[in-house]
PDB file of C-alpha atoms in Angstrom:
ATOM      1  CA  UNK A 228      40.336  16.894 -49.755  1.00 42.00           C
ATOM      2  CA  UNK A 229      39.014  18.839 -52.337  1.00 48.00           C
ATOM      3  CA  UNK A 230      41.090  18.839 -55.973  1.00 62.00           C
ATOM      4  CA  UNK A 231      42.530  22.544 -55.292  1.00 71.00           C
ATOM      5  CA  UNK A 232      43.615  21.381 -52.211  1.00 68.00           C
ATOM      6  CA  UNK A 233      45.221  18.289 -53.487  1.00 68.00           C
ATOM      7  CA  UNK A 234      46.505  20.577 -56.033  1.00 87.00           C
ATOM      8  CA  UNK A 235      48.557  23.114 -53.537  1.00 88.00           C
ATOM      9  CA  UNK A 236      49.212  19.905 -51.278  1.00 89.00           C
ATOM     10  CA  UNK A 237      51.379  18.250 -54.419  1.00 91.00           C
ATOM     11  CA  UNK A 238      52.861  21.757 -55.194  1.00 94.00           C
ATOM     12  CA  UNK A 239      54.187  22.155 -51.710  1.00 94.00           C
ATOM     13  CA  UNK A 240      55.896  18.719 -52.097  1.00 94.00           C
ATOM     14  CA  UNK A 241      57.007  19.546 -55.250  1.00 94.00           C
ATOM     15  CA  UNK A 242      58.829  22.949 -53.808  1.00 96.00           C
ATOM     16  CA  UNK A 243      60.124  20.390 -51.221  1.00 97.00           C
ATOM     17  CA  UNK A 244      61.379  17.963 -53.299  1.00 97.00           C
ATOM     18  CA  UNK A 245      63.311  20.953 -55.697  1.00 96.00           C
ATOM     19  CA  UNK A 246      64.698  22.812 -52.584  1.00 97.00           C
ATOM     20  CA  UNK A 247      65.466  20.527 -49.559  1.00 97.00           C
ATOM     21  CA  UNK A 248      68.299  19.015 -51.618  1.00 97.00           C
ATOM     22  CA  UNK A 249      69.555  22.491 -52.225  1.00 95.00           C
ATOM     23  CA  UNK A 250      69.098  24.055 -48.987  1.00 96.00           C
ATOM     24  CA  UNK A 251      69.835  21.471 -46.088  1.00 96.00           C
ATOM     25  CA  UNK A 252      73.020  20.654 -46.749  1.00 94.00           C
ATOM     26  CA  UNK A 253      73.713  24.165 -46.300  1.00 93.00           C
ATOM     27  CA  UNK A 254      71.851  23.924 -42.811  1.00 93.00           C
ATOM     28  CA  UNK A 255      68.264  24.894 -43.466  1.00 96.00           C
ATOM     29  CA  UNK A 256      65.509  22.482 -42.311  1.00 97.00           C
ATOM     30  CA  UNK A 257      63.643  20.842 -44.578  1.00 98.00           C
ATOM     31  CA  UNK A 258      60.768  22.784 -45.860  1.00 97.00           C
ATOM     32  CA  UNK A 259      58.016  23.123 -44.052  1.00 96.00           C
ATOM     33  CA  UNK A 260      54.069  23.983 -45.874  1.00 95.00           C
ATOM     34  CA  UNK A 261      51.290  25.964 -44.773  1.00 92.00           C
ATOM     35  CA  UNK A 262      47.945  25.628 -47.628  1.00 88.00           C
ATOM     36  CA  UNK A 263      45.760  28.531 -47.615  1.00 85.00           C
ATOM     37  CA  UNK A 264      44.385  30.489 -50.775  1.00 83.00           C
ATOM     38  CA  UNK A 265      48.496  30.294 -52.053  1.00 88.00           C
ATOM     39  CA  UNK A 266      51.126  28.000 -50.971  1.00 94.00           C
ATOM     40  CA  UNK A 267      53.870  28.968 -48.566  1.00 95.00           C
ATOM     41  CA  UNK A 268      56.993  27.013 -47.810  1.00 97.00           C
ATOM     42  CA  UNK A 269      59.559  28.199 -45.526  1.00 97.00           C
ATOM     43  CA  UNK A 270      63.089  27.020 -45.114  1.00 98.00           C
ATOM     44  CA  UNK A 271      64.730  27.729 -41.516  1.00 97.00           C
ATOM     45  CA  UNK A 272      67.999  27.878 -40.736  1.00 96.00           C
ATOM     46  CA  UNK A 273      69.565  28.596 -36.730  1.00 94.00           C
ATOM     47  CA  UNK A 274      70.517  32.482 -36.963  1.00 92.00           C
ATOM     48  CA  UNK A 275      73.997  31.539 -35.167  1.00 90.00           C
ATOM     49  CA  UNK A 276      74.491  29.003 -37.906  1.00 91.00           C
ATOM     50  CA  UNK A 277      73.275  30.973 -40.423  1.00 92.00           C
ATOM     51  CA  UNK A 278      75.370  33.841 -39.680  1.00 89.00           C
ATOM     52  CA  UNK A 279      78.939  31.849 -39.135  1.00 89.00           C
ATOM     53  CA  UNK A 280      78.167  30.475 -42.617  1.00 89.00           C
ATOM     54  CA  UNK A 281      76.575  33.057 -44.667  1.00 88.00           C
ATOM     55  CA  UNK A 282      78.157  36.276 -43.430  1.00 86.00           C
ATOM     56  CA  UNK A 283      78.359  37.826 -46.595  1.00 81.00           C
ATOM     57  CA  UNK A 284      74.280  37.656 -46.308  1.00 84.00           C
ATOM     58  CA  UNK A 285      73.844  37.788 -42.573  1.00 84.00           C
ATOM     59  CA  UNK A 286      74.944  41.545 -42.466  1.00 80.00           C
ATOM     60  CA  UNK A 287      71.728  43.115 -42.398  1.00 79.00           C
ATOM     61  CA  UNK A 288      69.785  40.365 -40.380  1.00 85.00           C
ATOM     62  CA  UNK A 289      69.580  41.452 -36.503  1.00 85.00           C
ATOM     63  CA  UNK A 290      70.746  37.504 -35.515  1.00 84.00           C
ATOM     64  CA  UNK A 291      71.469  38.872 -31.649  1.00 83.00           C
ATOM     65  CA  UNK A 292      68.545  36.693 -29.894  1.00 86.00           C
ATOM     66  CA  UNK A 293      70.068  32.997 -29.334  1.00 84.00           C
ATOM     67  CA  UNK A 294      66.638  31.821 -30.587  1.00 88.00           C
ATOM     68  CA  UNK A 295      67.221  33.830 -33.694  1.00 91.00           C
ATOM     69  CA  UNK A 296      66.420  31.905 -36.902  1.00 94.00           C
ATOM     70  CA  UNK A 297      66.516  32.770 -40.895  1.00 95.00           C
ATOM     71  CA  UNK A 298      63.558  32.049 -42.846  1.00 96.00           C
ATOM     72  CA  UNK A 299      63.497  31.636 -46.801  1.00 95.00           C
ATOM     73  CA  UNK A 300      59.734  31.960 -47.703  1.00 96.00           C
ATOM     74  CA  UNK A 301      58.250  31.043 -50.793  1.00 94.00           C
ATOM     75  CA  UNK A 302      54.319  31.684 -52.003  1.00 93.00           C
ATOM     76  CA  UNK A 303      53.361  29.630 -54.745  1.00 93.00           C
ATOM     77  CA  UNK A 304      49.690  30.087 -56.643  1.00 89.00           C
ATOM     78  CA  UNK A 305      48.000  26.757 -57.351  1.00 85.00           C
ATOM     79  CA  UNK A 306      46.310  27.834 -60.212  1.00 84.00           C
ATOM     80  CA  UNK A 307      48.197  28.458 -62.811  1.00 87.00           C
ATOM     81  CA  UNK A 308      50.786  26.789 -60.428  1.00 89.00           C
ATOM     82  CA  UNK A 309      53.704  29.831 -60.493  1.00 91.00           C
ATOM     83  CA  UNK A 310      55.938  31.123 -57.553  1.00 91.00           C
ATOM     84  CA  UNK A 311      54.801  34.773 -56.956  1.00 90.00           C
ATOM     85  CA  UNK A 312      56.889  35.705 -53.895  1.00 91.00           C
ATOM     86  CA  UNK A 313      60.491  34.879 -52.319  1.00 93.00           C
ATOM     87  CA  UNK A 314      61.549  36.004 -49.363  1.00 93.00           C
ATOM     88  CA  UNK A 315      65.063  35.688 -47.824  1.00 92.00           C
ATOM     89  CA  UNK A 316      64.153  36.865 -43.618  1.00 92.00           C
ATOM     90  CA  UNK A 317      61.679  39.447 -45.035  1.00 89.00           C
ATOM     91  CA  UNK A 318      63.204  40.777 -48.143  1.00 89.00           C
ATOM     92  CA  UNK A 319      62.910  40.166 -51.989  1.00 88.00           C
ATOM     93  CA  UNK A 320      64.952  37.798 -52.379  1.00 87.00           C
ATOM     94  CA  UNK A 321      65.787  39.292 -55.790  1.00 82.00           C
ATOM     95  CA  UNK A 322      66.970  42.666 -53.411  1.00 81.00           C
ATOM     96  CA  UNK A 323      68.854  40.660 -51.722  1.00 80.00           C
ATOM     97  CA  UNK A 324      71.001  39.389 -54.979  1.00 77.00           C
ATOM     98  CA  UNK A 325      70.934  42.564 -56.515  1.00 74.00           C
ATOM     99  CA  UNK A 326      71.780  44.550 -53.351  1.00 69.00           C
ATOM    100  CA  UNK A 327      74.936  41.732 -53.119  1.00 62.00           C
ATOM    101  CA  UNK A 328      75.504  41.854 -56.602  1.00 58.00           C
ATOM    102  CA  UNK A 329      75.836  38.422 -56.418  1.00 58.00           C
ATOM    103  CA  UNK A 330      76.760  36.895 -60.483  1.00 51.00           C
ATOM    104  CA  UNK A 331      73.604  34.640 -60.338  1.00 54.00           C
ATOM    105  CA  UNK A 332      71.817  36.127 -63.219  1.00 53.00           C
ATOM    106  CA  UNK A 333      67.854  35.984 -63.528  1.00 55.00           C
ATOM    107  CA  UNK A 334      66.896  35.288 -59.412  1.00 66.00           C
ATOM    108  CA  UNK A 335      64.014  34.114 -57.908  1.00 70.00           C
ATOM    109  CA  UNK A 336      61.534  32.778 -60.811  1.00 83.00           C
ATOM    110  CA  UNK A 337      58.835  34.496 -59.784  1.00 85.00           C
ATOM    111  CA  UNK A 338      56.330  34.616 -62.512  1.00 87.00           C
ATOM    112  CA  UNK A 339      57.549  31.661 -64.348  1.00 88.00           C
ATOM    113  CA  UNK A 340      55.527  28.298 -64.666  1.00 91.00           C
ATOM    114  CA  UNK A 341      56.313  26.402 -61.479  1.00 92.00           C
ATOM    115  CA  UNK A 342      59.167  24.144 -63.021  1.00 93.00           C
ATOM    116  CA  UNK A 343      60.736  26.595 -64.536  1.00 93.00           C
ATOM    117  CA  UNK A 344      60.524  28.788 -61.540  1.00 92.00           C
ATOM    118  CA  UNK A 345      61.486  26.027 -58.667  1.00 94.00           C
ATOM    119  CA  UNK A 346      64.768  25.491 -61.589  1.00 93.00           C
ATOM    120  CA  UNK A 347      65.818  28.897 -61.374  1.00 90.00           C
ATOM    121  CA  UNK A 348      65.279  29.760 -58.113  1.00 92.00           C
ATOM    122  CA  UNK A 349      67.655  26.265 -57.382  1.00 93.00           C
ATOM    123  CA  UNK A 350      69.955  27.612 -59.457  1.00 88.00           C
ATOM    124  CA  UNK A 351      70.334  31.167 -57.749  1.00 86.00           C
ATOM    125  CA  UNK A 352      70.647  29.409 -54.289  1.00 90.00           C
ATOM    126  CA  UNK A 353      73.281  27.258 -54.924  1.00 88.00           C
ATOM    127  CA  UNK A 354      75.177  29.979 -55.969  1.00 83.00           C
ATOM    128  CA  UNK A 355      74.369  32.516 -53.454  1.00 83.00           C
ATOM    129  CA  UNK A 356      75.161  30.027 -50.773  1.00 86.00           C
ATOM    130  CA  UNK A 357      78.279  28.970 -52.121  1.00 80.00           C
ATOM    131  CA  UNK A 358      79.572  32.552 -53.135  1.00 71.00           C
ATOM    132  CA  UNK A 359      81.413  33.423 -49.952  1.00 51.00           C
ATOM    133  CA  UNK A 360      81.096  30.529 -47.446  1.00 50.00           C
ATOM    134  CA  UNK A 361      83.559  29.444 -45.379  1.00 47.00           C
ATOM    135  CA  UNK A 362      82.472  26.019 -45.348  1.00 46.00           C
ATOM    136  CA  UNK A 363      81.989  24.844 -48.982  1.00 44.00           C
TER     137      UNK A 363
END
């Protein structure tokens, strides 16, 4: 492997290690990582589940199919290592929150070193999963 793609490899376990904690308790799967020229990582979740759970976010999702799943997306750049792109099953995440005006504050830390970013984003998930759930 070359060193930029040991680079994107350790940032994809790094968004794994900051998220999975946060998310699969809440029934995502545990991230999975695709290395290209950016980093993606995307957290599924069973669209039944997601939508008996989460239905204050579910509203807008067309969950219908029984094969239906929810996908949070990240993209992270390796170099400077940043987030640049959350998705929530196709939307800006930070849509999502403001469209919900959800009291999470700053959302998605895109644009923010990746620390900083993976801390915030954390942050704004807990919340937005908790906000509203049945089961927490």
């Amino acid at each position: 492997m070359t060193s930029s793609a040991d680079s994107a490899l350790a940032i994809a376990r790094h968004v794994c290690d900051a998220l999975d904690p946060v998310l699969t308790p809440h029934g995502f799967q545990a991230g999975q990582a695709g290395i290209g020229r950016d980093v993606e990582v995307t957290f599924c979740s069973a669209g039944h589940e997601f939508s008996a759970r989460f239905p204050h976010l579910a509203y807008w999702m067309d969950l219908s199919h029984p094969a239906a799943c929810v996908d949070l997306t990240l993209h992270a750049h390796p170099q400077p290592a940043r987030l640049s792109r959350v998705w929530l099953e196709g939307r800006e995440l930070d849509d999502v929150v403001r469209d919900g005006r959800y009291a999470v504050g700053p959302v998605d830390g895109v644009g923010l070193p990746l620390e900083a970013g993976l801390d915030r984003l954390a942050r704004t998930l807990t919340v937005l999963l908790l906000q509203g759930s049945p089961h927490e």
